[in-house]
CSV table of C-alpha atoms and ligand atoms in Angstrom, one decimal:
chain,number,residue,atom,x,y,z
S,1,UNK,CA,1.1,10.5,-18.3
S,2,UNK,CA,3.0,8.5,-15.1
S,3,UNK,CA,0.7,6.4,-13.0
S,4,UNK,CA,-0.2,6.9,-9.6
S,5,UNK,CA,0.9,5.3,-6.4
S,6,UNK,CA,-1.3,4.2,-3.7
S,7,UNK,CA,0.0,2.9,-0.5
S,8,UNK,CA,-1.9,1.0,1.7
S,9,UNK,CA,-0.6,0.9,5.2
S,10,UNK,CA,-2.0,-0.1,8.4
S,11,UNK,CA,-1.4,-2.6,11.1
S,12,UNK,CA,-1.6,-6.5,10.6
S,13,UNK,CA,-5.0,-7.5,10.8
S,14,UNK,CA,-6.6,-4.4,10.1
S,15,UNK,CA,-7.9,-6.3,6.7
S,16,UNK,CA,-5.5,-4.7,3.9
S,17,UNK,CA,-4.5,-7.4,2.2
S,18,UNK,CA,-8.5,-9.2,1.7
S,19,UNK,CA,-9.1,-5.3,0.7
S,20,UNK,CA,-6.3,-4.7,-1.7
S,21,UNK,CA,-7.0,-8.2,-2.9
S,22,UNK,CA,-10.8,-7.5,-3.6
S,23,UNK,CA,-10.0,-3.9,-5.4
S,24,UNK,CA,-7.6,-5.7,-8.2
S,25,UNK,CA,-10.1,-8.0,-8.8
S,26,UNK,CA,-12.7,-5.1,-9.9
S,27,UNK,CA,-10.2,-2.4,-11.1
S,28,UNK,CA,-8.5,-2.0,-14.0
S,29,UNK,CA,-5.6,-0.3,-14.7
S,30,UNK,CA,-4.2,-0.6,-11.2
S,31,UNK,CA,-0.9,-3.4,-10.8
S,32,UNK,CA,0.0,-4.8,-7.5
S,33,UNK,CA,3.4,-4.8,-6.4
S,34,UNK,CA,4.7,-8.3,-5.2
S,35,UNK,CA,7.1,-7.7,-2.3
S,36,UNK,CA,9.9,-9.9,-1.5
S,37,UNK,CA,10.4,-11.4,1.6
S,38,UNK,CA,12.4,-13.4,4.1
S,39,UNK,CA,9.2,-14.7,5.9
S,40,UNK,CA,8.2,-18.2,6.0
S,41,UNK,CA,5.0,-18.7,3.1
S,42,UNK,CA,1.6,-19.7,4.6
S,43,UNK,CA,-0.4,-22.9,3.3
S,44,UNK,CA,-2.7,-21.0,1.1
S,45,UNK,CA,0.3,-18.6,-0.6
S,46,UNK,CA,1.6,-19.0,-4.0
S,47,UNK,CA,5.6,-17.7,-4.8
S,48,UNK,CA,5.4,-14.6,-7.0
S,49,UNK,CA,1.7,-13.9,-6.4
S,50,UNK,CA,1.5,-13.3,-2.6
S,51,UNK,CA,5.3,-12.6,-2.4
S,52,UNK,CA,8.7,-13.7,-3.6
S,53,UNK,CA,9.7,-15.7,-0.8
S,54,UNK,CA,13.2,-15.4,-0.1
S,55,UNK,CA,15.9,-16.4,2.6
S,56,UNK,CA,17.7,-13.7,4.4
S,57,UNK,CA,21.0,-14.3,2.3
S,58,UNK,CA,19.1,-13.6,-1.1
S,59,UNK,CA,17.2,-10.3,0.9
S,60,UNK,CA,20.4,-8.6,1.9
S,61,UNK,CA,22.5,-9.2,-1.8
S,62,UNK,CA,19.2,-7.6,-3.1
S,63,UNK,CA,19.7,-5.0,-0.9
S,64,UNK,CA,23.3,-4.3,-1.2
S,65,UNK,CA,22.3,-4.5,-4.8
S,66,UNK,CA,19.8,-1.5,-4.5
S,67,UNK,CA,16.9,-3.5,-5.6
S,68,UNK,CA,14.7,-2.0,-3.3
S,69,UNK,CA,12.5,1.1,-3.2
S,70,UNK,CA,12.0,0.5,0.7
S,71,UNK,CA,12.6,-2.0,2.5
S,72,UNK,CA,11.7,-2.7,6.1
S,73,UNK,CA,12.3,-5.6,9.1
S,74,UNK,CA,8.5,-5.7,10.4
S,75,UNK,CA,7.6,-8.4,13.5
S,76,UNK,CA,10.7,-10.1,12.7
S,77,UNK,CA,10.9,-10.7,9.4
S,78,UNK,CA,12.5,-8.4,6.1
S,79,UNK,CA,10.0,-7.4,3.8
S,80,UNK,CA,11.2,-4.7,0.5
S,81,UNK,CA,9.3,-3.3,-2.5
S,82,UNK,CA,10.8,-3.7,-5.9
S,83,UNK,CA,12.5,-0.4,-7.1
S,84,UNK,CA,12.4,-1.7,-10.6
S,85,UNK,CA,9.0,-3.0,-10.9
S,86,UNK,CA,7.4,0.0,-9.2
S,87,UNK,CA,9.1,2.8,-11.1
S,88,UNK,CA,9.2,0.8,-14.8
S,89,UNK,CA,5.3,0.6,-14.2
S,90,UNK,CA,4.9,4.1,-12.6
S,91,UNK,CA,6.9,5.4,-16.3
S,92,UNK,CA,4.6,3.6,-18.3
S,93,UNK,CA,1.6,5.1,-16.9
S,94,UNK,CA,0.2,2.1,-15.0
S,95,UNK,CA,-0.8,2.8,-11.8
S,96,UNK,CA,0.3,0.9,-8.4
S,97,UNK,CA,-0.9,-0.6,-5.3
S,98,UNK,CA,1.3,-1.3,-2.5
S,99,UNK,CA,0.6,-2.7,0.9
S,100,UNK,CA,3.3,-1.6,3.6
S,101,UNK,CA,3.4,-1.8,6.7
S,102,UNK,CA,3.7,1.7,8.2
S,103,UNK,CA,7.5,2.7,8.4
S,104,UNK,CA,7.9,1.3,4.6
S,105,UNK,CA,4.8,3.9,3.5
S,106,UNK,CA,6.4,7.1,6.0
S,107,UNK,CA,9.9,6.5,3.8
S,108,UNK,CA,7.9,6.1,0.5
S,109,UNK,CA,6.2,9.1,1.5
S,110,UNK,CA,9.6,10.9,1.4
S,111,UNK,CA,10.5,9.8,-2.0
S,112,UNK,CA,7.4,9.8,-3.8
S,113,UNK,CA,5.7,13.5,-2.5
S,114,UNK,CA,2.1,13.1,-4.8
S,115,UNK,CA,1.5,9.3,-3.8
S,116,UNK,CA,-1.5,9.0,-2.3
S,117,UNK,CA,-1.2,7.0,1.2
S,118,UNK,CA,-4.5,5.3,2.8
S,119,UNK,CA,-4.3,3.7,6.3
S,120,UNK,CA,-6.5,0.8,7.1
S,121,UNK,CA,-7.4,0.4,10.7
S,122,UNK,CA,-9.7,-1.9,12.7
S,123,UNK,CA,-13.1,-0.4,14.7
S,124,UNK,CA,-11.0,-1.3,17.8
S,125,UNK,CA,-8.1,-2.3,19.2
S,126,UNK,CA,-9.9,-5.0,20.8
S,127,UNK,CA,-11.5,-6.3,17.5
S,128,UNK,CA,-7.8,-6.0,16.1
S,129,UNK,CA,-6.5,-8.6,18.6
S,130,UNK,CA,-9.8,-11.2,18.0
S,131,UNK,CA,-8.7,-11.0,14.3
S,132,UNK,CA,-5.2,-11.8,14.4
S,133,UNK,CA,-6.0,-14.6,17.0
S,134,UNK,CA,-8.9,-16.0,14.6
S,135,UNK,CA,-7.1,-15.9,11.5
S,136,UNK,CA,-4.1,-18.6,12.9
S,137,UNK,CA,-1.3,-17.5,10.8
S,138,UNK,CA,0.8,-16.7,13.4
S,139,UNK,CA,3.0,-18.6,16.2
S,140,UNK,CA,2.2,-17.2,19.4
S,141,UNK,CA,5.7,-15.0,19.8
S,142,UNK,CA,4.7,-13.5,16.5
S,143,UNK,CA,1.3,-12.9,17.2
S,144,UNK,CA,2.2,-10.9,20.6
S,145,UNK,CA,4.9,-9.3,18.3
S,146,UNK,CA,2.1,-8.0,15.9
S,147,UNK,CA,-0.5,-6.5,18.5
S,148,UNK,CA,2.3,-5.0,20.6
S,149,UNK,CA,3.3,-3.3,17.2
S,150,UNK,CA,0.0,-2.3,16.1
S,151,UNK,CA,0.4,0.4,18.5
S,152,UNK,CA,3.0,2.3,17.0
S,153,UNK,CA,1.0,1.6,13.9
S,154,UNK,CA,-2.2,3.4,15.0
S,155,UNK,CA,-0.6,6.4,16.6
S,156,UNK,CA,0.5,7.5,12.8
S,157,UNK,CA,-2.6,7.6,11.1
S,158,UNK,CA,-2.5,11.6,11.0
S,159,UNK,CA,0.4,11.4,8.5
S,160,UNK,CA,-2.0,9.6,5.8
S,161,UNK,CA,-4.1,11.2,3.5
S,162,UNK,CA,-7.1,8.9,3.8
S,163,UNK,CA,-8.5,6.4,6.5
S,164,UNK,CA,-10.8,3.7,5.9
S,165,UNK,CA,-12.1,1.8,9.2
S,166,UNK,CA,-12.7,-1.4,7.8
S,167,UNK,CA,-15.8,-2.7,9.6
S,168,UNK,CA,-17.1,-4.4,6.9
S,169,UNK,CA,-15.1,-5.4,4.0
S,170,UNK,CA,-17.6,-4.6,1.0
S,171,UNK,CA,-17.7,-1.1,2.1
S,172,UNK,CA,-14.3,-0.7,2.8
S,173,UNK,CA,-13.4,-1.9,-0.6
S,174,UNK,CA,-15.8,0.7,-2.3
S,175,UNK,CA,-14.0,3.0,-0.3
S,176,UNK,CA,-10.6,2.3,-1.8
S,177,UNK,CA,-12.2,2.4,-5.2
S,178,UNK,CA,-13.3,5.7,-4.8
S,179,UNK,CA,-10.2,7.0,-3.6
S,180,UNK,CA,-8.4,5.9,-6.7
S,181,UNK,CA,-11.2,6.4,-9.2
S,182,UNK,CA,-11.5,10.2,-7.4
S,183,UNK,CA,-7.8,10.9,-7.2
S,184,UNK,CA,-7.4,9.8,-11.0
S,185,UNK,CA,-10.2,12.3,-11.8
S,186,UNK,CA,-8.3,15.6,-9.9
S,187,UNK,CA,-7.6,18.1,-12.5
S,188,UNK,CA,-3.8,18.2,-12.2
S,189,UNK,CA,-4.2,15.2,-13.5
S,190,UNK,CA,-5.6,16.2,-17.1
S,191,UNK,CA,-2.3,17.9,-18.3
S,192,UNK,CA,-3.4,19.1,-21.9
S,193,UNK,CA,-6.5,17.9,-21.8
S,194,UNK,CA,-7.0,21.0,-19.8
S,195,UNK,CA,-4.8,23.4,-21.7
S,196,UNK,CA,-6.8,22.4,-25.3
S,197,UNK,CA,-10.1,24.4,-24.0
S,198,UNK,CA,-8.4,27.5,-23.1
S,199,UNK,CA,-9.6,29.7,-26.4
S,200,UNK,CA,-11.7,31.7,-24.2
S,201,UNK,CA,-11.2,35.2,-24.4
S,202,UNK,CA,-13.1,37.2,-21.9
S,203,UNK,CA,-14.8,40.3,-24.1
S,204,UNK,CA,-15.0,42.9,-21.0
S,205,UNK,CA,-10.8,42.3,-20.7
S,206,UNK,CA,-12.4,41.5,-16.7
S,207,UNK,CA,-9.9,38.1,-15.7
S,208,UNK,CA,-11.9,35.8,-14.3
C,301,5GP,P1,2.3,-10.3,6.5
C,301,5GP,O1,3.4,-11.1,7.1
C,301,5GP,O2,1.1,-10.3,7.4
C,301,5GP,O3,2.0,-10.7,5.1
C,301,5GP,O4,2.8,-8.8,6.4
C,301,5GP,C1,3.3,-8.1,7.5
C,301,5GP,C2,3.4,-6.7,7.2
C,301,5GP,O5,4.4,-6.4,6.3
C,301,5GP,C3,2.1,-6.0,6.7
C,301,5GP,O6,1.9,-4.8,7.4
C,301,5GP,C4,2.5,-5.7,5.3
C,301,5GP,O7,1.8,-4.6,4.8
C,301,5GP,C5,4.0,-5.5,5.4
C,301,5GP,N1,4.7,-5.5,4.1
C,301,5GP,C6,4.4,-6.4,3.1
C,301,5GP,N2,5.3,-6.1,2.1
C,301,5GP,C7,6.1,-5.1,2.5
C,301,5GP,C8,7.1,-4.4,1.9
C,301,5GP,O8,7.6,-4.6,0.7
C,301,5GP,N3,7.7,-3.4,2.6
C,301,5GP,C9,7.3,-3.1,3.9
C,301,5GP,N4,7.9,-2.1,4.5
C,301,5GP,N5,6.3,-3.8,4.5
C,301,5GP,C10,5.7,-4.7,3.8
């Protein structure tokens, strides 16, 4: 059977990545998919685990190349997904997690009809901003850049299939774990399984 894809989506600071982070720590069977991109690492990143940093040269022959499922410019920097990586894993059944920002998961969404798409956001727009301004990543231009798109960001939660408000991170990343335990247990997703107890032949020739 293929694996699943799960997007996460949602606007920076809503928590995603501590989430996603936590979940592949305590679940197995899911892979993360290490994005590439052209923006500048932070102290505490590692190359290849966080991201594949690249210059802007590198990103656009990989995109002229086709190496990219998506890809996306988000607050100024180029961000893709690996078309290679996802779909290799997705054929051999192993089952992916992506975090997106929120145009990169609407064109997934296009392509990829039964992945499940979850949207992170904050209790408030208000808490949002306190975040991003606490967790000092970012130069003030970029910061501004962030909240001011976080507003596009939160008017598109209706096209997700699942929302989790992360108000507290240990419950948000049960949450996620029960979204992809639960959508792994739907019964389309049994295939034979299914089909093998299907000798039952109804005596009164009533179909039930
Ligand atoms: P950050 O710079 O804070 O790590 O990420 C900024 C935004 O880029 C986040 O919303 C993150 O989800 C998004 N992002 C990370 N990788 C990709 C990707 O491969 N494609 C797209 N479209 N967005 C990405």
């Amino acid at each position: 059977m293929k694996g699943m894809l799960f997007v996460m989506s949602g606007p920076s600071g809503a928590g995603k990545t501590t989430i996603v982070k936590a979940v592949l720590s305590e679940l197995e069977g899911v892979e993360f998919s290490v994005s590439y991109t052209t923006r500048p690492r932070r102290e505490d990143e590692v190359d290849g685990v966080d991201y594949f940093f690249v210059d802007e040269k590198t990103f656009k022959s990989l995109i002229e190349k086709g190496e990219f499922l998506e890809w996306a410019e988000v607050h100024g920097n180029l961000y893709g997904t690996s078309k290679n990586f996802v779909e290799s894993c997705l054929n051999n059944g192993i089952n992916m997690l992506l975090d997106v920002d929120v145009k990169g998961a609407l064109n997934i969404k296009k392509i990829f009809k039964d992945g499940v798409f979850i949207f992170v956001a904050p209790p408030s727009f208000k808490e949002l901003k306190d975040r991003l301004v606490k967790r000092h990543t970012e130069d003030p231009n970029n910061l501004e850049k962030r909240i001011e798109d976080a507003k596009f960001e939160l008017s598109q939660i209706s096209k997700f299939d699942y929302l989790i408000v992360n108000t507290d991170i240990s419950a948000s990343v049960k949450q996620l774990e029960s979204i992809i335990i639960s959508e792994q247990l739907k019964i389309s997703r049994f295939g034979e399984f299914v089909g093998k107890y299907n000798f039952y032949k109804s005596k009164d020739g009533v179909d039930l």
